[in-house]
Amino acid sequence: MTHQHINTGWPQLLAVRLRSVRRDWTLTAGIAIISACYLVAIFADFIAPYPYASQSRREPFAPPARLGRCPPSEVAGFLPRLCLYKQTLIDPLARRYGEDARAAPQSLTLFPRGYSYKLLGLISVERHLFGVEAAASGEPARLYLLGADRLGRDRFSRLIVAARFSLLTGPMGTLLAGALGIIIGCVAGSAGGAADAALMRLADVLMALPTLVIVLAVRTAFPLELPPSRAVLLLVSIFALLGWAEMARLARSMVLVLGEREFVVAAKGLGLSRTRILFRHILPNAARPLIVQASLMFPAFLLAETALSFLGVGLQEPEPSWGNMLAEATDLAQLRRSTFTLLAPAAAILLVTLGAHLSAAALKRRGGQAVS
């Protein structure tokens, strides 16, 4: 009997271990994806080979650069066997490009000099991660990794810089909406009575309304032409004022549930104040479900900002955002010709959303039900 019990226990133990590894892997993957996206946003100027607003009117809708092995005679730097072969506009009406046979291949190099920018907003730097080494004669070809838009602007540089606006608006809106929701939920759960009923009915109204339509209506009440800083402030304020309801309902339920636990009853018996009990005993034990809820709010706000910019009421040109870059995909002819390059912002949004949902799912499985 003992031997049989041991044999049946090992599969169960192994299953528990595998589930634990799977949970840890999911959380690690989610955090890694989000961290990588934010590192790209922080060092966007270092990664981007060109200024996001720099135009080359002679190369509208240029295709992605053609890279290949360098000729044996080509003298290169850090990447001696990788060269850029220049393409030129052959048919302006059909937007057809072909390789320029007269132009010599130009080698790619690491850390070339380029446009000047402020690294981390402090240090003036001219070095970039990669670029084209200028030929002995003539202007260096532009390295379009994702092609160029209708004004000849490098889509890759705009995609990288656009991450700043999208990844700043979402987290700030999440923090403010989450903080406001937690405060309102704690007040409703602690006060009870008429205050609880009024606050929760207001939350029900906000949750019943179509959020994107309300956000769009509120945004159109303000001027369209806003500097990036004011656009961020406006969108964050709108998200905070309209997105707190779900967090408030969760915080209220956690206050009511944890208020009946033995350690809270004991704290009340010791004569501790309601505020001290709330901040010392209830909120720390409710932290994990609240964090899970916040991680689910973040991609929702990110998608809302993208939708606003896509519709033309978010960040305005020439400032890049993933939403206004996706607006180019409405040109079906260009979309069929350059599907991947036009949908690259959608891939970036999908990646960030995937990271947020992986993190939220892992946190929920690891202990989101511990307080229930």
Short mmCIF file of C-alpha atoms in Angstrom, two decimals:
data_model
loop_
_atom_site.label_atom_id
_atom_site.label_comp_id
_atom_site.label_asym_id
_atom_site.label_seq_id
_atom_site.Cartn_x
_atom_site.Cartn_y
_atom_site.Cartn_z
CA MET A 1 0.00 0.00 0.00
CA THR A 2 2.79 2.39 0.85
CA HIS A 3 4.60 1.62 -2.41
CA GLN A 4 1.40 2.24 -4.37
CA HIS A 5 0.81 5.53 -2.56
CA ILE A 6 4.31 6.74 -3.46
CA ASN A 7 3.84 5.82 -7.12
CA THR A 8 0.54 7.67 -7.38
CA GLY A 9 2.02 10.71 -5.60
CA TRP A 10 4.91 11.29 -7.98
CA PRO A 11 2.74 12.17 -11.02
CA GLN A 12 0.80 14.62 -8.92
CA LEU A 13 4.01 16.22 -7.60
CA LEU A 14 5.41 16.39 -11.13
CA ALA A 15 2.22 18.03 -12.40
CA VAL A 16 2.43 20.63 -9.63
CA ARG A 17 6.07 21.35 -10.51
CA LEU A 18 5.24 21.69 -14.22
CA ARG A 19 2.38 24.07 -13.46
CA SER A 20 4.70 26.14 -11.28
CA VAL A 21 7.31 26.33 -14.04
CA ARG A 22 4.63 27.24 -16.57
CA ARG A 23 3.35 30.04 -14.34
CA ASP A 24 6.85 31.40 -13.79
CA TRP A 25 7.59 31.19 -17.51
CA THR A 26 4.43 33.10 -18.36
CA LEU A 27 5.19 35.89 -15.92
CA THR A 28 8.82 36.09 -17.02
CA ALA A 29 7.82 36.24 -20.69
CA GLY A 30 5.26 38.97 -20.04
CA ILE A 31 7.67 41.12 -18.04
CA ALA A 32 10.42 40.57 -20.61
CA ILE A 33 8.18 41.70 -23.48
CA ILE A 34 7.01 44.82 -21.66
CA SER A 35 10.55 45.66 -20.52
CA ALA A 36 11.95 45.25 -24.04
CA CYS A 37 9.27 47.57 -25.45
CA TYR A 38 10.05 50.23 -22.87
CA LEU A 39 13.79 49.95 -23.48
CA VAL A 40 13.14 50.52 -27.18
CA ALA A 41 11.01 53.56 -26.33
CA ILE A 42 13.63 55.01 -23.97
CA PHE A 43 16.49 54.60 -26.46
CA ALA A 44 14.37 55.35 -29.54
CA ASP A 45 16.66 58.10 -30.86
CA PHE A 46 19.68 55.84 -30.50
CA ILE A 47 17.98 53.01 -32.41
CA ALA A 48 16.29 55.15 -35.08
CA PRO A 49 18.67 55.86 -37.98
CA TYR A 50 16.88 59.09 -39.05
CA PRO A 51 14.78 61.85 -37.47
CA TYR A 52 11.14 60.82 -37.45
CA ALA A 53 10.11 63.96 -39.39
CA SER A 54 12.96 63.89 -41.91
CA GLN A 55 11.58 63.77 -45.46
CA SER A 56 13.00 62.58 -48.76
CA ARG A 57 10.41 63.77 -51.28
CA ARG A 58 12.18 61.99 -54.13
CA GLU A 59 11.48 58.60 -52.49
CA PRO A 60 7.74 58.43 -51.69
CA PHE A 61 6.54 54.96 -50.71
CA ALA A 62 10.05 53.57 -51.06
CA PRO A 63 10.17 49.80 -50.46
CA PRO A 64 12.22 48.20 -47.68
CA ALA A 65 15.95 48.33 -48.28
CA ARG A 66 17.60 45.52 -50.17
CA LEU A 67 20.48 44.13 -48.15
CA GLY A 68 23.01 41.63 -49.42
CA ARG A 69 26.57 40.42 -49.26
CA CYS A 70 29.18 43.05 -49.97
CA PRO A 71 31.44 42.65 -53.01
CA PRO A 72 34.91 41.33 -52.17
CA SER A 73 36.41 44.72 -52.96
CA GLU A 74 34.12 46.58 -50.59
CA VAL A 75 35.84 47.84 -47.46
CA ALA A 76 33.41 47.74 -44.57
CA GLY A 77 33.40 48.43 -40.87
CA PHE A 78 31.86 46.27 -38.18
CA LEU A 79 29.60 44.39 -40.63
CA PRO A 80 31.93 43.86 -43.57
CA ARG A 81 29.78 41.39 -45.44
CA LEU A 82 26.44 43.23 -45.33
CA CYS A 83 25.78 46.04 -47.82
CA LEU A 84 22.88 48.21 -48.86
CA TYR A 85 22.04 48.29 -52.56
CA LYS A 86 20.44 51.60 -53.48
CA GLN A 87 17.02 51.59 -55.13
CA THR A 88 15.69 54.38 -57.33
CA LEU A 89 12.21 55.41 -58.45
CA ILE A 90 11.65 54.04 -61.97
CA ASP A 91 7.91 54.67 -62.50
CA PRO A 92 6.50 57.56 -60.39
CA LEU A 93 2.90 56.82 -61.36
CA ALA A 94 3.07 53.15 -60.41
CA ARG A 95 5.47 53.89 -57.52
CA ARG A 96 7.80 51.22 -58.84
CA TYR A 97 11.40 51.07 -57.69
CA GLY A 98 14.39 49.25 -59.06
CA GLU A 99 18.03 48.81 -58.17
CA ASP A 100 20.30 51.69 -59.15
CA ALA A 101 23.04 49.99 -61.16
CA ARG A 102 25.20 53.12 -61.14
CA ALA A 103 25.35 53.37 -57.35
CA ALA A 104 27.99 51.40 -55.52
CA PRO A 105 26.91 49.18 -52.63
CA GLN A 106 27.28 50.85 -49.26
CA SER A 107 28.27 48.89 -46.20
CA LEU A 108 26.37 48.85 -42.94
CA THR A 109 28.20 49.78 -39.79
CA LEU A 110 27.54 49.94 -36.08
CA PHE A 111 27.50 53.19 -34.13
CA PRO A 112 27.81 55.61 -37.07
CA ARG A 113 27.41 59.36 -36.71
CA GLY A 114 23.96 60.74 -37.46
CA TYR A 115 21.58 63.43 -36.33
CA SER A 116 22.14 64.89 -32.88
CA TYR A 117 19.77 64.02 -30.02
CA LYS A 118 19.62 64.07 -26.23
CA LEU A 119 20.31 60.64 -24.75
CA LEU A 120 17.93 60.18 -21.81
CA GLY A 121 17.17 63.87 -22.24
CA LEU A 122 20.54 64.83 -20.75
CA ILE A 123 23.55 64.07 -22.97
CA SER A 124 23.95 65.35 -26.52
CA VAL A 125 24.90 62.37 -28.72
CA GLU A 126 25.35 61.82 -32.46
CA ARG A 127 26.00 58.07 -32.47
CA HIS A 128 23.29 55.60 -33.49
CA LEU A 129 22.97 51.86 -33.23
CA PHE A 130 23.44 51.19 -36.94
CA GLY A 131 23.51 53.01 -40.23
CA VAL A 132 25.04 53.26 -43.68
CA GLU A 133 28.67 54.10 -44.15
CA ALA A 134 28.98 56.86 -46.73
CA ALA A 135 30.52 55.94 -50.06
CA ALA A 136 33.68 57.58 -51.39
CA SER A 137 31.54 59.83 -53.57
CA GLY A 138 27.89 60.71 -53.51
CA GLU A 139 25.22 60.88 -50.82
CA PRO A 140 24.67 57.69 -48.82
CA ALA A 141 21.51 55.76 -49.59
CA ARG A 142 18.78 55.81 -46.98
CA LEU A 143 18.35 52.63 -44.99
CA TYR A 144 14.60 51.98 -45.10
CA LEU A 145 14.09 48.85 -43.02
CA LEU A 146 10.30 49.18 -43.29
CA GLY A 147 10.16 51.39 -46.34
CA ALA A 148 9.10 55.03 -46.51
CA ASP A 149 5.69 56.71 -46.29
CA ARG A 150 4.13 59.10 -48.79
CA LEU A 151 6.46 61.93 -47.73
CA GLY A 152 9.61 59.83 -47.84
CA ARG A 153 9.88 59.50 -44.05
CA ASP A 154 11.50 56.38 -42.64
CA ARG A 155 8.74 54.16 -41.24
CA PHE A 156 11.10 52.27 -38.95
CA SER A 157 12.30 55.47 -37.25
CA ARG A 158 8.73 56.67 -36.83
CA LEU A 159 7.63 53.29 -35.44
CA ILE A 160 10.36 53.34 -32.81
CA VAL A 161 9.76 56.95 -31.74
CA ALA A 162 5.97 56.42 -31.74
CA ALA A 163 6.40 53.90 -28.92
CA ARG A 164 7.13 56.80 -26.57
CA PHE A 165 3.71 58.39 -26.88
CA SER A 166 1.73 55.15 -26.84
CA LEU A 167 3.68 53.60 -23.95
CA LEU A 168 3.51 56.82 -21.93
CA THR A 169 -0.20 57.52 -22.28
CA GLY A 170 -1.33 53.99 -21.38
CA PRO A 171 0.60 53.57 -18.10
CA MET A 172 -0.11 57.09 -16.88
CA GLY A 173 -3.82 56.66 -17.58
CA THR A 174 -3.72 53.28 -15.84
CA LEU A 175 -2.00 54.68 -12.74
CA LEU A 176 -4.35 57.63 -12.37
CA ALA A 177 -7.52 55.66 -13.14
CA GLY A 178 -6.37 52.86 -10.82
CA ALA A 179 -5.56 55.26 -7.97
CA LEU A 180 -8.87 57.08 -8.39
CA GLY A 181 -10.78 53.80 -8.52
CA ILE A 182 -9.06 52.44 -5.41
CA ILE A 183 -9.84 55.61 -3.47
CA ILE A 184 -13.49 55.62 -4.53
CA GLY A 185 -13.84 51.88 -3.87
CA CYS A 186 -12.29 52.15 -0.43
CA VAL A 187 -14.55 55.08 0.47
CA ALA A 188 -17.63 53.21 -0.75
CA GLY A 189 -16.72 49.98 1.01
CA SER A 190 -15.80 51.66 4.29
CA ALA A 191 -18.61 54.22 4.46
CA GLY A 192 -21.50 52.06 3.24
CA GLY A 193 -25.04 53.39 3.19
CA ALA A 194 -25.98 56.22 0.85
CA ALA A 195 -22.36 57.04 -0.10
CA ASP A 196 -21.75 53.44 -1.16
CA ALA A 197 -24.97 53.29 -3.18
CA ALA A 198 -24.31 56.62 -4.95
CA LEU A 199 -20.70 55.83 -5.88
CA MET A 200 -21.49 52.34 -7.13
CA ARG A 201 -24.44 53.55 -9.22
CA LEU A 202 -22.11 56.08 -10.82
CA ALA A 203 -19.65 53.28 -11.51
CA ASP A 204 -22.44 51.20 -13.05
CA VAL A 205 -23.36 54.06 -15.35
CA LEU A 206 -19.76 54.46 -16.55
CA MET A 207 -19.39 50.71 -17.11
CA ALA A 208 -22.66 50.56 -19.06
CA LEU A 209 -21.71 53.34 -21.48
CA PRO A 210 -19.60 52.58 -24.59
CA THR A 211 -16.23 53.76 -23.33
CA LEU A 212 -14.58 54.49 -26.68
CA VAL A 213 -17.55 56.55 -27.89
CA ILE A 214 -17.53 58.61 -24.68
CA VAL A 215 -13.76 59.11 -24.86
CA LEU A 216 -14.07 60.18 -28.50
CA ALA A 217 -16.88 62.61 -27.67
CA VAL A 218 -14.93 64.18 -24.81
CA ARG A 219 -11.75 64.43 -26.91
CA THR A 220 -13.50 66.21 -29.79
CA ALA A 221 -14.59 68.93 -27.37
CA PHE A 222 -10.96 70.13 -27.26
CA PRO A 223 -8.79 71.57 -30.06
CA LEU A 224 -7.30 69.01 -32.42
CA GLU A 225 -3.94 70.76 -32.75
CA LEU A 226 -2.19 70.16 -29.45
CA PRO A 227 1.51 69.81 -28.61
CA PRO A 228 2.52 66.26 -27.65
CA SER A 229 2.82 67.11 -23.95
CA ARG A 230 -0.68 68.60 -23.83
CA ALA A 231 -2.07 65.73 -25.88
CA VAL A 232 -0.63 63.26 -23.34
CA LEU A 233 -2.05 65.26 -20.43
CA LEU A 234 -5.48 65.50 -22.05
CA LEU A 235 -5.74 61.81 -22.94
CA VAL A 236 -4.47 60.70 -19.53
CA SER A 237 -7.05 62.94 -17.82
CA ILE A 238 -9.85 61.54 -19.97
CA PHE A 239 -8.78 57.96 -19.29
CA ALA A 240 -8.57 58.60 -15.55
CA LEU A 241 -11.99 60.26 -15.33
CA LEU A 242 -13.76 57.61 -17.40
CA GLY A 243 -11.82 54.44 -16.59
CA TRP A 244 -11.92 54.12 -12.80
CA ALA A 245 -15.23 52.25 -12.46
CA GLU A 246 -14.01 48.63 -12.68
CA MET A 247 -11.14 49.27 -10.29
CA ALA A 248 -13.54 50.96 -7.86
CA ARG A 249 -15.91 47.99 -7.83
CA LEU A 250 -13.04 45.56 -7.28
CA ALA A 251 -11.56 47.69 -4.46
CA ARG A 252 -14.98 47.95 -2.79
CA SER A 253 -15.52 44.19 -2.93
CA MET A 254 -12.05 43.56 -1.50
CA VAL A 255 -12.73 45.97 1.37
CA LEU A 256 -16.01 44.21 2.18
CA VAL A 257 -14.55 40.70 1.93
CA LEU A 258 -11.37 41.39 3.88
CA GLY A 259 -13.31 43.39 6.47
CA GLU A 260 -14.80 40.13 7.71
CA ARG A 261 -11.46 38.33 8.12
CA GLU A 262 -10.15 37.47 11.57
CA PHE A 263 -7.10 39.74 11.45
CA VAL A 264 -9.27 42.75 10.56
CA VAL A 265 -11.79 41.91 13.29
CA ALA A 266 -8.88 41.61 15.74
CA ALA A 267 -7.53 45.00 14.62
CA LYS A 268 -10.94 46.54 15.20
CA GLY A 269 -11.05 44.95 18.64
CA LEU A 270 -7.71 46.57 19.48
CA GLY A 271 -9.24 49.96 18.76
CA LEU A 272 -7.28 50.79 15.59
CA SER A 273 -8.71 53.55 13.45
CA ARG A 274 -10.57 52.77 10.23
CA THR A 275 -7.89 54.49 8.16
CA ARG A 276 -5.08 52.51 9.78
CA ILE A 277 -6.93 49.24 9.26
CA LEU A 278 -7.55 50.12 5.64
CA PHE A 279 -3.96 51.02 4.76
CA ARG A 280 -2.18 48.62 7.14
CA HIS A 281 -4.27 45.46 6.83
CA ILE A 282 -6.78 45.53 3.97
CA LEU A 283 -4.98 47.15 1.02
CA PRO A 284 -1.75 45.11 1.37
CA ASN A 285 -3.80 41.90 1.22
CA ALA A 286 -5.81 43.20 -1.73
CA ALA A 287 -2.72 44.29 -3.68
CA ARG A 288 -2.46 41.28 -6.00
CA PRO A 289 -6.04 41.39 -7.41
CA LEU A 290 -5.73 45.16 -7.82
CA ILE A 291 -2.45 44.77 -9.71
CA VAL A 292 -4.06 42.16 -11.96
CA GLN A 293 -6.91 44.56 -12.71
CA ALA A 294 -4.45 47.37 -13.47
CA SER A 295 -2.50 45.12 -15.86
CA LEU A 296 -5.74 44.49 -17.73
CA MET A 297 -6.58 48.20 -17.87
CA PHE A 298 -3.24 49.09 -19.45
CA PRO A 299 -3.82 47.42 -22.86
CA ALA A 300 -7.38 48.80 -22.92
CA PHE A 301 -6.06 52.35 -22.58
CA LEU A 302 -3.34 51.63 -25.13
CA LEU A 303 -5.96 50.49 -27.66
CA ALA A 304 -8.13 53.52 -26.86
CA GLU A 305 -5.21 55.89 -27.56
CA THR A 306 -4.45 54.03 -30.78
CA ALA A 307 -8.07 54.31 -31.89
CA LEU A 308 -8.14 58.05 -31.20
CA SER A 309 -4.96 58.66 -33.19
CA PHE A 310 -6.22 56.40 -35.98
CA LEU A 311 -9.41 58.47 -36.20
CA GLY A 312 -7.40 61.70 -36.32
CA VAL A 313 -8.25 63.13 -32.89
CA GLY A 314 -5.21 61.85 -30.98
CA LEU A 315 -1.64 62.87 -31.64
CA GLN A 316 -1.42 64.94 -34.81
CA GLU A 317 1.07 64.81 -37.67
CA PRO A 318 4.01 65.14 -38.02
CA GLU A 319 4.32 63.63 -34.52
CA PRO A 320 4.24 59.82 -34.81
CA SER A 321 1.99 57.46 -32.90
CA TRP A 322 1.04 53.89 -33.67
CA GLY A 323 -2.52 55.00 -34.34
CA ASN A 324 -1.83 57.65 -36.96
CA MET A 325 0.73 55.35 -38.60
CA LEU A 326 -1.96 52.66 -38.92
CA ALA A 327 -4.15 55.20 -40.73
CA GLU A 328 -1.94 54.66 -43.79
CA ALA A 329 -3.29 51.11 -44.02
CA THR A 330 -6.64 52.51 -45.20
CA ASP A 331 -5.07 52.82 -48.66
CA LEU A 332 -5.96 49.36 -49.97
CA ALA A 333 -3.68 49.55 -53.00
CA GLN A 334 -0.70 50.44 -50.84
CA LEU A 335 -1.75 47.84 -48.25
CA ARG A 336 -1.68 45.06 -50.85
CA ARG A 337 1.75 46.23 -52.00
CA SER A 338 3.31 46.64 -48.53
CA THR A 339 1.20 44.64 -46.11
CA PHE A 340 3.84 43.94 -43.48
CA THR A 341 5.36 47.43 -43.37
CA LEU A 342 1.98 49.16 -43.05
CA LEU A 343 0.81 46.76 -40.34
CA ALA A 344 4.04 46.94 -38.33
CA PRO A 345 2.39 49.32 -35.77
CA ALA A 346 -0.37 46.74 -35.28
CA ALA A 347 2.30 44.10 -34.60
CA ALA A 348 3.87 46.40 -31.98
CA ILE A 349 0.48 46.94 -30.31
CA LEU A 350 -0.15 43.19 -30.35
CA LEU A 351 3.24 42.56 -28.74
CA VAL A 352 2.64 45.02 -25.89
CA THR A 353 -0.88 43.70 -25.32
CA LEU A 354 0.41 40.13 -25.27
CA GLY A 355 3.02 41.02 -22.65
CA ALA A 356 0.40 42.72 -20.46
CA HIS A 357 -2.03 39.80 -20.67
CA LEU A 358 0.68 37.21 -20.00
CA SER A 359 1.71 39.12 -16.87
CA ALA A 360 -1.89 39.51 -15.71
CA ALA A 361 -2.71 35.84 -16.27
CA ALA A 362 0.41 34.71 -14.40
CA LEU A 363 -0.31 37.00 -11.44
CA LYS A 364 -3.89 35.82 -11.29
CA ARG A 365 -2.90 32.16 -11.28
CA ARG A 366 -0.12 32.66 -8.75
CA GLY A 367 -2.36 34.06 -6.08
CA GLY A 368 -5.18 36.17 -7.39
CA GLN A 369 -7.65 33.94 -5.58
CA ALA A 370 -5.72 33.90 -2.30
CA VAL A 371 -7.94 36.53 -0.74
CA SER A 372 -11.22 35.02 -1.88
#
